[in-house]
CSV table of C-alpha atoms and ligand atoms in Angstrom, one decimal:
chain,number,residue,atom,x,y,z
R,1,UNK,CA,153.8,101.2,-131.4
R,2,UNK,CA,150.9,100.0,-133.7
R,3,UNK,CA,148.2,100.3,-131.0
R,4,UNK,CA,146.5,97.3,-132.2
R,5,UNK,CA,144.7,95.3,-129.7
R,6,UNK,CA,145.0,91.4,-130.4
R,7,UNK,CA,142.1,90.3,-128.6
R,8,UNK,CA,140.2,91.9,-131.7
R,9,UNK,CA,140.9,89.2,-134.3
R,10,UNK,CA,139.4,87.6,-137.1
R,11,UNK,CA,138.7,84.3,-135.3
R,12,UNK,CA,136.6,86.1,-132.9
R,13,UNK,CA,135.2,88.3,-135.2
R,14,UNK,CA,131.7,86.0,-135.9
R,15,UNK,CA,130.9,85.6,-139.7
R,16,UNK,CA,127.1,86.2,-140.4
R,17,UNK,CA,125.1,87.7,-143.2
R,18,UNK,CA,125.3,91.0,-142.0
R,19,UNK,CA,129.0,91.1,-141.9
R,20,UNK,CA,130.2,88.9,-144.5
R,21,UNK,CA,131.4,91.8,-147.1
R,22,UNK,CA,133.1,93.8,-145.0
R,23,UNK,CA,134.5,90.7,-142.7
R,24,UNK,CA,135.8,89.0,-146.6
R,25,UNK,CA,136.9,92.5,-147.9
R,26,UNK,CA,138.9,92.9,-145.2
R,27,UNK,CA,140.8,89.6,-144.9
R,28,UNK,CA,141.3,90.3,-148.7
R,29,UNK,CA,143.1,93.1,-147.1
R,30,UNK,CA,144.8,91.9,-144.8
R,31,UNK,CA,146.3,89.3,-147.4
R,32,UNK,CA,147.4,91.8,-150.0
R,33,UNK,CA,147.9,95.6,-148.1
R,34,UNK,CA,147.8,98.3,-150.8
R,35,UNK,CA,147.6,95.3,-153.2
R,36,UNK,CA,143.7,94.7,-153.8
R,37,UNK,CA,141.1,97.6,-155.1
R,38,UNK,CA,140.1,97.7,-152.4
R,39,UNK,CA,142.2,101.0,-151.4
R,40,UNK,CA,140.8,102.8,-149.5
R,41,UNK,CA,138.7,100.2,-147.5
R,42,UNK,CA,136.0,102.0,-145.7
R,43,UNK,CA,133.8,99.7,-142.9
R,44,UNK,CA,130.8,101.9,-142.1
R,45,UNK,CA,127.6,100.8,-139.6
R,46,UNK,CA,125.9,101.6,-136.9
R,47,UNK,CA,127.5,101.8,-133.2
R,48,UNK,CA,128.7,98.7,-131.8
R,49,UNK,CA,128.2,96.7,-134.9
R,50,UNK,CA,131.9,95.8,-134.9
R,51,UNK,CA,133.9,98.4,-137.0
R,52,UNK,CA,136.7,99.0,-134.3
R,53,UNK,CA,136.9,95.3,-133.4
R,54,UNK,CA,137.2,94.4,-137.3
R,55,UNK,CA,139.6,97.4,-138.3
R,56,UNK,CA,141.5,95.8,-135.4
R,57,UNK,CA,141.7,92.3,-136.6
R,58,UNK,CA,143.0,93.3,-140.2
R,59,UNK,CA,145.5,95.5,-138.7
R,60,UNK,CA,146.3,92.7,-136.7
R,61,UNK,CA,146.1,89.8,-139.5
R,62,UNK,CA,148.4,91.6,-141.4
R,63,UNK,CA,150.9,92.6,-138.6
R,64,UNK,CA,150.8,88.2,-138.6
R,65,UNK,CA,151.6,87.8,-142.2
R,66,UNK,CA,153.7,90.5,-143.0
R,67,UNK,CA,156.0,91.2,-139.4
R,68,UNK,CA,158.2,93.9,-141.2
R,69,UNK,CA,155.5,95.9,-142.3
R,70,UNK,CA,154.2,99.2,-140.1
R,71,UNK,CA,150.4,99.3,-139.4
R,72,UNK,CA,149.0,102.2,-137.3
R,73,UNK,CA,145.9,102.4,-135.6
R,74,UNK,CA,144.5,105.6,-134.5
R,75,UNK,CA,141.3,106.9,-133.7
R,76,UNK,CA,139.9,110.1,-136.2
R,77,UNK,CA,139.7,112.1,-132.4
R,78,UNK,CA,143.3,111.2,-131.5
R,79,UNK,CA,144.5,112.2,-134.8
R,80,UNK,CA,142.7,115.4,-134.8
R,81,UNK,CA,143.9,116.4,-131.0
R,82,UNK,CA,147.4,115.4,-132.6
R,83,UNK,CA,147.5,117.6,-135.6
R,84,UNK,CA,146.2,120.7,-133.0
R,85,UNK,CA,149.1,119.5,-130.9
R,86,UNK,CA,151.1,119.8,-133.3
R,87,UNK,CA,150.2,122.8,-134.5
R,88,UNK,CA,150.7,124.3,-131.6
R,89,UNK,CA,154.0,123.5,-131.4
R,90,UNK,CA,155.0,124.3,-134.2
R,91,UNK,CA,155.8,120.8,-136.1
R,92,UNK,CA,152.9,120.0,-138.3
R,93,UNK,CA,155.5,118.8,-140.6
R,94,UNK,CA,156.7,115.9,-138.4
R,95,UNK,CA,153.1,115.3,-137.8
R,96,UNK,CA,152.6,114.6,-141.2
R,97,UNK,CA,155.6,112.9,-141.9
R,98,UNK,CA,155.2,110.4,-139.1
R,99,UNK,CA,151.8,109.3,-140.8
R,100,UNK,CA,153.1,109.4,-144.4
R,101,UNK,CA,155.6,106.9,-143.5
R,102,UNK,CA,153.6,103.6,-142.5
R,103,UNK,CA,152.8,100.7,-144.4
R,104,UNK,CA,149.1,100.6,-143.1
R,105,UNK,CA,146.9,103.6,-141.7
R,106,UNK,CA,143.6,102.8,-140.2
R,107,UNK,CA,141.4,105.4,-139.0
R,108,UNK,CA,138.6,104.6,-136.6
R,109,UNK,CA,135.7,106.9,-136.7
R,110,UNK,CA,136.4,109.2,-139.0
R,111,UNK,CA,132.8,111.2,-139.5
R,112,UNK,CA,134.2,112.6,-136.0
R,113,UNK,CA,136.4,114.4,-138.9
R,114,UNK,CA,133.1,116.5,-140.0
R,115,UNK,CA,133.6,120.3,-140.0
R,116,UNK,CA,137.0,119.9,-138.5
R,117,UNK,CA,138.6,121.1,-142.2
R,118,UNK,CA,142.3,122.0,-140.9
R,119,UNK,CA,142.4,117.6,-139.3
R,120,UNK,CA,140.7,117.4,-143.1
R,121,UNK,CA,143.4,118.6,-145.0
R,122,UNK,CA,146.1,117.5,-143.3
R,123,UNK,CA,144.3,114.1,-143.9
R,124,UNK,CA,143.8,114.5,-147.4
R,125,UNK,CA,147.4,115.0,-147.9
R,126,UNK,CA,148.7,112.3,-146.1
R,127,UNK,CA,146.4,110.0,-147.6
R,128,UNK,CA,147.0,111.1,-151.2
R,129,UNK,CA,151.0,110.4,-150.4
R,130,UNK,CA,150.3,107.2,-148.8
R,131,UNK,CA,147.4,106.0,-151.7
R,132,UNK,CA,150.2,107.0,-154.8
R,133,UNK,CA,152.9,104.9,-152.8
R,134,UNK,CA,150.6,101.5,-152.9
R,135,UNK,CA,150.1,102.1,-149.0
R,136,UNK,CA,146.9,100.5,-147.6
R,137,UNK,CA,144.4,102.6,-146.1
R,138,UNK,CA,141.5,101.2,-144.0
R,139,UNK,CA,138.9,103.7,-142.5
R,140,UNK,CA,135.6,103.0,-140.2
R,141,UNK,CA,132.5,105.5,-140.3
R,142,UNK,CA,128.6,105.8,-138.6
R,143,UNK,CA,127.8,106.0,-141.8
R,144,UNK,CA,128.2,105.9,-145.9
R,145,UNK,CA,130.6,108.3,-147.9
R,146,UNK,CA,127.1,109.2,-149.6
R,147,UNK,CA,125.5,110.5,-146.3
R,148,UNK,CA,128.3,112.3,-144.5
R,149,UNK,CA,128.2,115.5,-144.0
R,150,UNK,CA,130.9,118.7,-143.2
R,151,UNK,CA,133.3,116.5,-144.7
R,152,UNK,CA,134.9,118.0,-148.2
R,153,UNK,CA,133.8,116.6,-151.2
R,154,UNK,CA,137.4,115.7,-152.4
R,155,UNK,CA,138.0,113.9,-149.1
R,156,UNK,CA,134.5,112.4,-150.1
R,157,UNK,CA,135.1,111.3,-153.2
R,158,UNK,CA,138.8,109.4,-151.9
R,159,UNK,CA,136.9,108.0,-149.7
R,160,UNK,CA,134.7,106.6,-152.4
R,161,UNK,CA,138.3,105.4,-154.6
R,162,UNK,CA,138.0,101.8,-153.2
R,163,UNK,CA,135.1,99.7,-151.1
R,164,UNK,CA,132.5,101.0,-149.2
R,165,UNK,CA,131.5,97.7,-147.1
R,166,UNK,CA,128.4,97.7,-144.3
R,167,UNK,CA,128.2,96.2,-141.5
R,168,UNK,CA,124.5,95.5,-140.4
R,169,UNK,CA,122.7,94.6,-137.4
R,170,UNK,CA,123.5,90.6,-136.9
R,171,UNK,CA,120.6,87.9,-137.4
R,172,UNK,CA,119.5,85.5,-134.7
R,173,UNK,CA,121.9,82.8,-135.9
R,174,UNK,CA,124.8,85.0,-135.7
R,175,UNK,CA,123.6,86.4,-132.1
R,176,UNK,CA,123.4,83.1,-130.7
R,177,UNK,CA,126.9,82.1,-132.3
R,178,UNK,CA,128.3,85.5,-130.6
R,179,UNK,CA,126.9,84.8,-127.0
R,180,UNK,CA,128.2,81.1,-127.2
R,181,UNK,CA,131.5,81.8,-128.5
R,182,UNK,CA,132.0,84.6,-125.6
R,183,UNK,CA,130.8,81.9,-122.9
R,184,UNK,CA,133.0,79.3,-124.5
R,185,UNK,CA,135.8,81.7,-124.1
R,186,UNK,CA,134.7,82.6,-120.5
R,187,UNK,CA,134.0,78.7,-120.0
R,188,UNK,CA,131.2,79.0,-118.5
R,189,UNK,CA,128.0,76.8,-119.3
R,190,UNK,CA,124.5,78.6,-119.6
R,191,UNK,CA,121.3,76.5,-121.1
R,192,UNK,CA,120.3,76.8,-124.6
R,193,UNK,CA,117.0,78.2,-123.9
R,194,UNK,CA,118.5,81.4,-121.7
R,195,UNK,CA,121.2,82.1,-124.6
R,196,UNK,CA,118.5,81.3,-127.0
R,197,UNK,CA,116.4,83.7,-125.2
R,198,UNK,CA,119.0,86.7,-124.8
R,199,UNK,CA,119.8,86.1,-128.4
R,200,UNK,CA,116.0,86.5,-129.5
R,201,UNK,CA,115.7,90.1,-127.1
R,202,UNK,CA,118.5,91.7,-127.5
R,203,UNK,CA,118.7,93.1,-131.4
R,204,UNK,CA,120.1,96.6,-131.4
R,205,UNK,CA,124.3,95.4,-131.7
R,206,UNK,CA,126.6,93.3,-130.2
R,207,UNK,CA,128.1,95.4,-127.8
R,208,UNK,CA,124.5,95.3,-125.9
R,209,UNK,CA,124.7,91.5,-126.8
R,210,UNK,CA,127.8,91.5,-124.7
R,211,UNK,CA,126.4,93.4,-121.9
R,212,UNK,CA,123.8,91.5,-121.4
R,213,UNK,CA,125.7,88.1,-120.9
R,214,UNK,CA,128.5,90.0,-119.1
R,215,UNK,CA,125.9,90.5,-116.6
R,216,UNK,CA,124.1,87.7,-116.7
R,217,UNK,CA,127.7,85.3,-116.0
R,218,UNK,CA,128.2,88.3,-113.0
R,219,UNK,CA,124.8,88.0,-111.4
R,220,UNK,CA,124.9,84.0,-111.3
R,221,UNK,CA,128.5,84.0,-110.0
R,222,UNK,CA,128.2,86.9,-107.6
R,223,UNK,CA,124.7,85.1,-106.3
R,224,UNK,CA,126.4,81.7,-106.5
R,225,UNK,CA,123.3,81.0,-108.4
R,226,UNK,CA,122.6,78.5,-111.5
R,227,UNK,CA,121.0,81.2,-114.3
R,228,UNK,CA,117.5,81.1,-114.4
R,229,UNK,CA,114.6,82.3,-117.4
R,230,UNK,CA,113.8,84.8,-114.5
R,231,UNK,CA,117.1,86.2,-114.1
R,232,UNK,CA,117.6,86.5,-118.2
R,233,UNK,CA,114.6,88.0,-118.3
R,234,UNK,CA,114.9,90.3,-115.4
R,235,UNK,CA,118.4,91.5,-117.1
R,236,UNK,CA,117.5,91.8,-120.4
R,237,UNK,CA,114.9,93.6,-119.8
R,238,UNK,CA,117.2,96.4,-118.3
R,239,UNK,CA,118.9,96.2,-121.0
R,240,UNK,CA,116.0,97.0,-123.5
R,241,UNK,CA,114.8,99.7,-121.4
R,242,UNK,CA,118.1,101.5,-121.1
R,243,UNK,CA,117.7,101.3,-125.1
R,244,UNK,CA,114.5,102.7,-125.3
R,245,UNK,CA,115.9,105.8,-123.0
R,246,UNK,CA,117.8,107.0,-126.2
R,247,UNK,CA,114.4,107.0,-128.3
R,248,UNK,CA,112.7,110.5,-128.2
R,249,UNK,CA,109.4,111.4,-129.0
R,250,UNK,CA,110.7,114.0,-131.1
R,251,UNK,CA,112.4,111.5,-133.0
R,252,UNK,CA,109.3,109.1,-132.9
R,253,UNK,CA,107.2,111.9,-134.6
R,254,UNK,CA,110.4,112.4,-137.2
R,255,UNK,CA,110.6,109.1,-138.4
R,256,UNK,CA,106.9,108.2,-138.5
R,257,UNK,CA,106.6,111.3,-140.7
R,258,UNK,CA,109.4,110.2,-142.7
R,259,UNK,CA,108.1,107.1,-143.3
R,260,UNK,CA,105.1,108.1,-144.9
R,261,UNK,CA,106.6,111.2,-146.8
R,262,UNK,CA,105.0,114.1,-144.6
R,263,UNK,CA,107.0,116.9,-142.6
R,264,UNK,CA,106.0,116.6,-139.0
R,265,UNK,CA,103.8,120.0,-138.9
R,266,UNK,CA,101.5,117.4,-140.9
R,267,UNK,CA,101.7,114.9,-138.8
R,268,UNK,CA,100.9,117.1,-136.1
R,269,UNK,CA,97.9,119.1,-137.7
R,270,UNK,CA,94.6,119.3,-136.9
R,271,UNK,CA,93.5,117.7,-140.0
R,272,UNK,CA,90.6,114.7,-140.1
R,273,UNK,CA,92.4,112.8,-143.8
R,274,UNK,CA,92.8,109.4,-143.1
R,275,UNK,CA,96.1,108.9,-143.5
R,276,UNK,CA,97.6,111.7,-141.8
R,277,UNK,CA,95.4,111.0,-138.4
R,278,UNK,CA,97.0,107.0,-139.1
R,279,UNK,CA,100.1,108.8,-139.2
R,280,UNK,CA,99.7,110.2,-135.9
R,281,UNK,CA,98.1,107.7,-134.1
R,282,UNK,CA,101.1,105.5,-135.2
R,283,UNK,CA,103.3,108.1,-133.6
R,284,UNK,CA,101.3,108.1,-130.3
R,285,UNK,CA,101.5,104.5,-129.9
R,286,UNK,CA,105.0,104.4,-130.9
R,287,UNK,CA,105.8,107.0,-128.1
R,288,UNK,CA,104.0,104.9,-125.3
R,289,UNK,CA,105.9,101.7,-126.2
R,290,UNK,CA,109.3,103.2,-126.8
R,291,UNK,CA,109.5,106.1,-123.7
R,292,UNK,CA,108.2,106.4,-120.2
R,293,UNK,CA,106.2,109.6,-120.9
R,294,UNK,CA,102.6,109.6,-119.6
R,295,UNK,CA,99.5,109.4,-121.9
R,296,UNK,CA,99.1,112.9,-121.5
R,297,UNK,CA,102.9,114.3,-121.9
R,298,UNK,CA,102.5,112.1,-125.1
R,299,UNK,CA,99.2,114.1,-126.4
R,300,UNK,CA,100.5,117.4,-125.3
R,301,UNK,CA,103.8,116.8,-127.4
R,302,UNK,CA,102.5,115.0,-130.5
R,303,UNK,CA,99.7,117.9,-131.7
R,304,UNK,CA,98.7,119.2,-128.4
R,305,UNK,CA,95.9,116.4,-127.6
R,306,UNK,CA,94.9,114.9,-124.4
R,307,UNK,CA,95.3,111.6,-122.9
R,308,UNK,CA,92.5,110.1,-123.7
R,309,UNK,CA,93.2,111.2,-127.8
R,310,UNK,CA,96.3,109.4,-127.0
R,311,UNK,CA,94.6,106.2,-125.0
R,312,UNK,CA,92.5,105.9,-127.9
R,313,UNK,CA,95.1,105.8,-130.8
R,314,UNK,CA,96.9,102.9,-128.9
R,315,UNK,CA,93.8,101.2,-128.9
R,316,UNK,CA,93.0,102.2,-132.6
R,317,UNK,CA,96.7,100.6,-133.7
R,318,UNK,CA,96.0,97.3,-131.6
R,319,UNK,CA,92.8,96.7,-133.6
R,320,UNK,CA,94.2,97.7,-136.7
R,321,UNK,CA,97.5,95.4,-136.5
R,322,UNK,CA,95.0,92.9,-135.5
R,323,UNK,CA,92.6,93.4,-138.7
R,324,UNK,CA,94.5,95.3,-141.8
R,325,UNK,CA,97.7,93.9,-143.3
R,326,UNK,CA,98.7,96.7,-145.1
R,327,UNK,CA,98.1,98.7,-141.5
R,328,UNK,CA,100.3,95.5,-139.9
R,329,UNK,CA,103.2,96.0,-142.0
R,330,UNK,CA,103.5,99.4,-141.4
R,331,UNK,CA,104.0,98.8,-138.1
R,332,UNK,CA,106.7,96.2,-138.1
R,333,UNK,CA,108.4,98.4,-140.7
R,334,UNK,CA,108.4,101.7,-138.0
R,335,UNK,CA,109.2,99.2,-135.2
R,336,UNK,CA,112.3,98.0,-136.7
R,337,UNK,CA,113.0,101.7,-138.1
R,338,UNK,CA,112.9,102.8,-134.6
R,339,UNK,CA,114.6,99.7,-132.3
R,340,UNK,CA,117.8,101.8,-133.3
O,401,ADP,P1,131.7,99.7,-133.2
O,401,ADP,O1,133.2,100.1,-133.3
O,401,ADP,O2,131.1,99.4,-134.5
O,401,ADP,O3,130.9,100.6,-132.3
O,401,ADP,P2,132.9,97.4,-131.8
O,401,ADP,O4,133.9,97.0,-132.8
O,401,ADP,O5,133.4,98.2,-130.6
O,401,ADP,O6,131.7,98.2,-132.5
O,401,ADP,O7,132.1,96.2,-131.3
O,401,ADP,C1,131.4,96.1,-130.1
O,401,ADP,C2,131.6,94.8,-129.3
O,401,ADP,O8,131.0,93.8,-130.1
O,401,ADP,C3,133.1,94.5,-129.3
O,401,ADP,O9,133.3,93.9,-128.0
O,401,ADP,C4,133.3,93.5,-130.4
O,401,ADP,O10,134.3,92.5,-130.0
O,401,ADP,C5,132.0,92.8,-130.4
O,401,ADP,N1,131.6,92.3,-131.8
O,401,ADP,C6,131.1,93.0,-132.8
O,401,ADP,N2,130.9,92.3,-133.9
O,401,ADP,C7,131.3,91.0,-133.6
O,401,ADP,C8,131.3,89.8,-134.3
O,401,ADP,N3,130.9,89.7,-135.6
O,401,ADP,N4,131.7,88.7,-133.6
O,401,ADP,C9,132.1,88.8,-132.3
O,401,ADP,N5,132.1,89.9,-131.6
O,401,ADP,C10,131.7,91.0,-132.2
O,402,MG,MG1,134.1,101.8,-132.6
């Protein structure tokens, strides 16, 4: 049993600029297991930018070319609550036998490896065994060999033997090609201004992408409706709120002071410099577009000011977007830092 699922393929699997490395390296995969440089292939990104659906689709591609060869998918947690199992019961040597004799080993997610160093270990051997036999490897992260962390260094630097490819957050063009492709599949028709429109809103990854028009084809058919600007709007916008939940004015204040090289005590200080009470004033208007917190939980948790400090920084960033360029760019930088 491979555990591939063949609804993740390449043909679905939307080419864009944000994807085109990693959607290439892998077809050069999927043509050549074991047989490129590019051994181990690791597919790192964000969530829901399409790292289980493309580790999929090469499993899959080369399942399609190459019937007699074994591929096995497996998720880093499933692997690691096999090895306990195993463990356990005393047959860590099957365990590792069982993976060192496949053709193809992917392994979704594996940062969920981090401080687990017995699941590490076992790992390390079974990839040096598979690696030395021309056996492909194919793993997906959150994020770069360079910025994981708990994870040992001579895993690390395997990891780092072949490609490293990113996937990014998809441009408008590939957003709208996503959203018609899954209402082609769904055959259902929806005007070009409301894809067009869901396309434009929706940014963070294609999984909300999904959501979004899941909904949207469930509302109209449910309410035997045609789909309306209102009703896009109405459920994208519970989409982008939901997104903005996850943002924290904790993490606000972090990134803010990240951006302009300060520790958040700074940002936080009493202190009259310029740039610092920018800073901060950035960070207040940040935290009343991206959470629900009032004016005066916002003040209270960003420096212990009051609402109307807080009232009066949102009005301060308006008329500076509006007026300084330099003071504009900083804010679409820390807007797209923070729409995750
Ligand atoms: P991740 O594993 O990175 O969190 P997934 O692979 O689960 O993301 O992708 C989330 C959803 O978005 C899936 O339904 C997947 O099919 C879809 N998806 C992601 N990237 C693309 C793409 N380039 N083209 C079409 N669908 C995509
Ligand atoms: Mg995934």
């Amino acid at each position: 049993e491979s555990q591939l699922n063949p609804s993740y393929n390449f043909e679905n699997f939307l080419e864009g600029d944000a994807n085109r490395l990693a959607r290439s390296a892998g077809l050069a995969v999927a043509n050549k297991p074991g047989g490129t440089s590019f051994n181990p292939l690791l597919i790192f990104g964000g969530v829901g930018l399409g790292k289980t659906h493309l580790a999929h689709a090469i499993g899959v591609e080369i399942k399609d070319k190459y019937p007699e060869k074994t591929v096995l998918y497996i998720s880093a947690e499933k692997f690691t609550q096999q090895y306990i199992e195993s463990v356990k019961k005393n047959n860590r040597n099957d365990f590792i036998h069982f993976y060192q004799i496949v053709d193809v080993l992917i392994i979704d997610d594996v940062q969920f490896l981090s401080g687990k160093t017995g699941t590490q270990d076992v790992f390390f051997h079974i990839f040096n065994h598979l690696h030395q036999n021309g056996k492909q490897v194919i793993l997906t992260s959150d994020k770069a060999p360079v910025d994981m962390q708990d994870i040992e260094q001579r895993l690390l630097s395997r990891f780092k033997w072949g490609l490293s490819a990113e996937l990014q957050k998809p441009d408008f063009e590939t957003r709208v090609s996503i959203l018609r492709n899954m209402l082609y599949r769904d055959g259902v028709e929806m005007p070009d201004d409301i894809v067009d429109y869901v396309a434009k809103n929706i940014k963070t990854n294609v999984r909300e992408l999904e959501g979004a028009i899941i909904s949207l084809i469930a509302q109209s058919s449910f309410n035997k409706k045609e789909v309306t600007l209102d009703l896009a709007k109405q459920i994208v916008e519970k989409f982008v709120k939901n997104t903005k939940r996850e943002v924290s004015i904790d993490y606000i204040q972090k990134v803010v002071s990240d951006y302009f090289q300060m520790d958040v005590a700074t940002l936080q200080s009493k202190t009259r410099k310029r740039h610092i009470v920018q800073a901060r004033q950035l960070a207040m208007f940040f935290a009343k577009k991206f959470t629900k917190a009032s004016l005066a939980s916002i003040g209270s948790q960003i420096g212990k000011r009051d609402h109307a400090t807080v009232l009066h920084a949102c009005k301060t960033v308006d008329n500076l977007t509006a007026t300084d360029k330099q003071f504009r760019k900083y804010v679409e930088d820390l807007s797209k830092k923070l729409s995750l």
